[in-house]
């Protein structure tokens, strides 16, 4: 029950941060920082896949509602949630990580983190930008946009994750 | 049996994934055409509460009071200016003071949110049905043309800005040649104009204004100035890059244009078959 409320507060806070802070950042080439992906990425590993999809659907709809993107975010984030399991399995270290409950806590190998989170965010961005233009002309421009956007998003999520984790470990001491 | 169970479990995840995908993509593609969705946008329920908060904290950065005052004065002037009026009689134009009748009225609103980085950009403003805003009305501000109203709720409206694909508003040079606005989603600083024949003389900095057909905008509202022009490939037209006079990244206020005789105009035009 406590975890439920923890995640509920996390969910609401992330939507507010996305709409108040990151949607107002104007970056060159129309790049948007999709900070809210941190929610889907940080849910427990061995979570029920159906629940994961529904959560992704929920957060996507909320972001769409605020942004007037009419289902574009929803579609991309549901796609990312669907791929999450497959990507994690693909990059799974030999020792396995299924003992860990959630990603925001200690001892995840950095290299694994970069590979799996990076590729998930990249998948999201490619889906998002190609759906939003929905044509082949200007292919390289769109791809460039997707790449730059995913790199920015990744670094911001990465930095915030490091900050949050450090704070958590201090509290434990 | 176990295999079967596994297969079933896997396929149910895929099934749910497909259902959610179909739902969201169908909303998205429906919104691409000029079809109206009254939910899932910033004119409805929860999200305009969030937008309201956003606006409340943002406006500390603006000189709100000053802004309001200027807007009021501007509106008063605009309603009196000749472009808002229509001549009652084409023959008796000597005493102009009493022979003009107002044709356009304006509704002032504040911008809650605007985007410039998407392939279709919208502006949310805090005026709606209660203030008399209707779908398809034109939108301008003190700098020039902004777009048209795409969606209305009771207190809010969603404006499709010039930075949208298929915007197709007709614009004219002062000499009378006219063309259409296009935008291809690349650079929010410039819009394209097509359809102006390349035997027309052009110069950098020439103004393009609204043509005023269809009763959506008054004639002569500034749209932008010519930045560059080249021969369009395979056509006898100019390929013009236009710098819009409105800065969509810092837009704060808008005026919705209300054509007072719109019904009459539409009724008349609908008789063409």
Short mmCIF file of C-alpha atoms in Angstrom, two decimals, chain B residues 43-203:
data_model
loop_
_atom_site.label_atom_id
_atom_site.label_comp_id
_atom_site.label_asym_id
_atom_site.label_seq_id
_atom_site.Cartn_x
_atom_site.Cartn_y
_atom_site.Cartn_z
CA UNK B 43 -9.53 23.12 -23.60
CA UNK B 44 -10.99 20.39 -21.43
CA UNK B 45 -11.25 19.65 -17.72
CA UNK B 46 -8.14 18.77 -15.78
CA UNK B 47 -5.58 20.08 -18.19
CA UNK B 48 -6.92 23.58 -18.26
CA UNK B 49 -6.72 23.63 -14.49
CA UNK B 50 -3.03 22.81 -14.84
CA UNK B 51 -2.71 25.41 -17.56
CA UNK B 52 -4.43 27.92 -15.29
CA UNK B 53 -1.80 27.34 -12.61
CA UNK B 54 0.93 27.55 -15.17
CA UNK B 55 -0.41 30.86 -16.35
CA UNK B 56 -0.74 32.17 -12.80
CA UNK B 57 2.88 31.55 -12.03
CA UNK B 58 4.14 32.70 -15.40
CA UNK B 59 2.41 36.04 -15.42
CA UNK B 60 4.57 37.37 -12.62
CA UNK B 61 7.16 37.69 -15.30
CA UNK B 62 4.94 39.88 -17.43
CA UNK B 63 3.86 43.37 -16.69
CA UNK B 64 0.28 42.26 -16.58
CA UNK B 65 -1.42 45.52 -15.68
CA UNK B 66 0.41 47.54 -18.27
CA UNK B 67 -0.34 44.93 -20.85
CA UNK B 68 -4.07 45.03 -20.14
CA UNK B 69 -4.19 48.79 -20.41
CA UNK B 70 -2.41 48.83 -23.75
CA UNK B 71 -4.65 46.10 -25.05
CA UNK B 72 -7.79 47.97 -24.08
CA UNK B 73 -6.61 51.12 -25.82
CA UNK B 74 -5.58 49.19 -28.89
CA UNK B 75 -8.95 47.45 -29.10
CA UNK B 76 -10.79 50.74 -28.84
CA UNK B 77 -8.72 52.11 -31.70
CA UNK B 78 -9.05 48.96 -33.79
CA UNK B 79 -12.82 48.97 -33.54
CA UNK B 80 -12.87 52.52 -34.84
CA UNK B 81 -10.37 52.04 -37.64
CA UNK B 82 -11.65 51.94 -41.24
CA UNK B 83 -10.62 48.33 -41.80
CA UNK B 84 -13.27 47.19 -39.34
CA UNK B 85 -16.03 48.93 -41.27
CA UNK B 86 -17.89 48.31 -44.46
CA UNK B 87 -19.42 50.95 -46.69
CA UNK B 88 -23.20 50.98 -46.65
CA UNK B 89 -23.47 52.43 -50.10
CA UNK B 90 -20.99 52.19 -52.89
CA UNK B 91 -22.21 55.41 -54.49
CA UNK B 92 -22.43 57.86 -51.67
CA UNK B 93 -18.96 58.11 -50.28
CA UNK B 94 -18.68 61.84 -49.79
CA UNK B 95 -19.55 62.06 -46.12
CA UNK B 96 -17.59 59.11 -44.86
CA UNK B 97 -18.31 59.57 -41.19
CA UNK B 98 -21.87 58.38 -41.29
CA UNK B 99 -21.61 55.97 -44.18
CA UNK B 100 -19.50 53.30 -42.55
CA UNK B 101 -21.01 50.48 -40.59
CA UNK B 102 -18.96 48.23 -38.39
CA UNK B 103 -18.19 44.88 -39.98
CA UNK B 104 -15.63 43.32 -37.65
CA UNK B 105 -15.55 43.14 -33.86
CA UNK B 106 -12.69 41.81 -31.76
CA UNK B 107 -12.50 39.70 -28.63
CA UNK B 108 -9.32 40.09 -26.56
CA UNK B 109 -7.66 37.16 -24.83
CA UNK B 110 -4.46 36.13 -23.12
CA UNK B 111 -2.26 33.29 -24.29
CA UNK B 112 -1.98 30.47 -21.78
CA UNK B 113 0.42 28.36 -23.78
CA UNK B 114 1.91 28.24 -27.23
CA UNK B 115 4.27 25.92 -29.04
CA UNK B 116 6.57 26.42 -32.02
CA UNK B 117 8.43 23.14 -32.23
CA UNK B 118 5.79 20.70 -33.45
CA UNK B 119 4.68 19.98 -36.96
CA UNK B 120 1.28 21.55 -36.12
CA UNK B 121 1.42 24.27 -33.53
CA UNK B 122 -1.45 25.43 -31.35
CA UNK B 123 -2.01 28.34 -29.01
CA UNK B 124 -4.33 28.05 -26.02
CA UNK B 125 -6.11 31.26 -25.03
CA UNK B 126 -8.38 32.07 -22.11
CA UNK B 127 -11.46 33.05 -24.12
CA UNK B 128 -14.21 30.67 -25.21
CA UNK B 129 -17.87 30.21 -26.08
CA UNK B 130 -18.94 32.45 -23.19
CA UNK B 131 -17.04 35.35 -24.75
CA UNK B 132 -18.52 34.58 -28.17
CA UNK B 133 -15.65 32.70 -29.78
CA UNK B 134 -16.63 30.18 -32.44
CA UNK B 135 -14.77 27.62 -34.49
CA UNK B 136 -13.11 28.92 -37.63
CA UNK B 137 -12.88 32.56 -36.54
CA UNK B 138 -9.68 34.37 -37.47
CA UNK B 139 -7.13 35.40 -34.86
CA UNK B 140 -4.78 38.39 -34.99
CA UNK B 141 -2.80 40.43 -32.52
CA UNK B 142 -1.20 43.85 -32.52
CA UNK B 143 1.75 42.57 -34.57
CA UNK B 144 -0.28 40.87 -37.28
CA UNK B 145 -1.89 37.59 -38.30
CA UNK B 146 -1.82 34.68 -35.81
CA UNK B 147 -4.09 31.91 -37.14
CA UNK B 148 -7.63 30.69 -36.73
CA UNK B 149 -9.73 29.11 -33.97
CA UNK B 150 -9.57 25.33 -34.18
CA UNK B 151 -11.49 24.25 -31.10
CA UNK B 152 -13.58 26.02 -28.44
CA UNK B 153 -14.80 25.09 -24.98
CA UNK B 154 -16.78 27.26 -22.58
CA UNK B 155 -13.86 29.31 -21.31
CA UNK B 156 -10.94 28.42 -23.52
CA UNK B 157 -10.06 28.12 -27.16
CA UNK B 158 -7.39 26.40 -29.18
CA UNK B 159 -5.88 28.42 -32.01
CA UNK B 160 -4.12 26.83 -34.96
CA UNK B 161 -1.16 29.12 -35.59
CA UNK B 162 0.49 29.97 -38.91
CA UNK B 163 3.13 27.41 -37.98
CA UNK B 164 0.91 24.53 -39.12
CA UNK B 165 1.03 22.35 -42.15
CA UNK B 166 -1.86 22.95 -44.58
CA UNK B 167 -2.70 26.33 -43.09
CA UNK B 168 -3.50 27.73 -46.58
CA UNK B 169 -4.50 31.27 -45.71
CA UNK B 170 -4.55 33.59 -48.71
CA UNK B 171 -2.22 36.56 -48.55
CA UNK B 172 -1.71 39.39 -51.02
CA UNK B 173 0.92 41.89 -52.02
CA UNK B 174 -0.04 45.53 -51.97
CA UNK B 175 -0.12 45.35 -55.78
CA UNK B 176 -2.88 42.74 -55.62
CA UNK B 177 -1.12 39.48 -56.53
CA UNK B 178 -2.05 36.81 -54.06
CA UNK B 179 -0.69 33.48 -52.86
CA UNK B 180 -1.11 30.94 -50.10
CA UNK B 181 0.73 30.42 -46.85
CA UNK B 182 2.42 27.05 -46.32
CA UNK B 183 4.65 25.73 -43.58
CA UNK B 184 6.70 22.57 -43.69
CA UNK B 185 7.51 22.15 -40.03
CA UNK B 186 11.17 22.99 -40.26
CA UNK B 187 12.01 26.48 -39.13
CA UNK B 188 9.58 28.48 -36.97
CA UNK B 189 11.23 31.73 -38.06
CA UNK B 190 10.03 31.57 -41.68
CA UNK B 191 6.82 30.60 -43.48
CA UNK B 192 6.52 29.84 -47.18
CA UNK B 193 4.25 31.55 -49.67
CA UNK B 194 3.39 29.88 -52.96
CA UNK B 195 1.30 30.96 -55.91
CA UNK B 196 2.67 34.44 -56.58
CA UNK B 197 3.71 34.53 -60.28
CA UNK B 198 7.41 35.14 -60.87
CA UNK B 199 6.88 38.07 -63.18
CA UNK B 200 5.83 40.09 -60.15
CA UNK B 201 8.48 42.45 -58.91
CA UNK B 202 9.63 41.60 -55.41
CA UNK B 203 12.10 43.09 -53.00
#
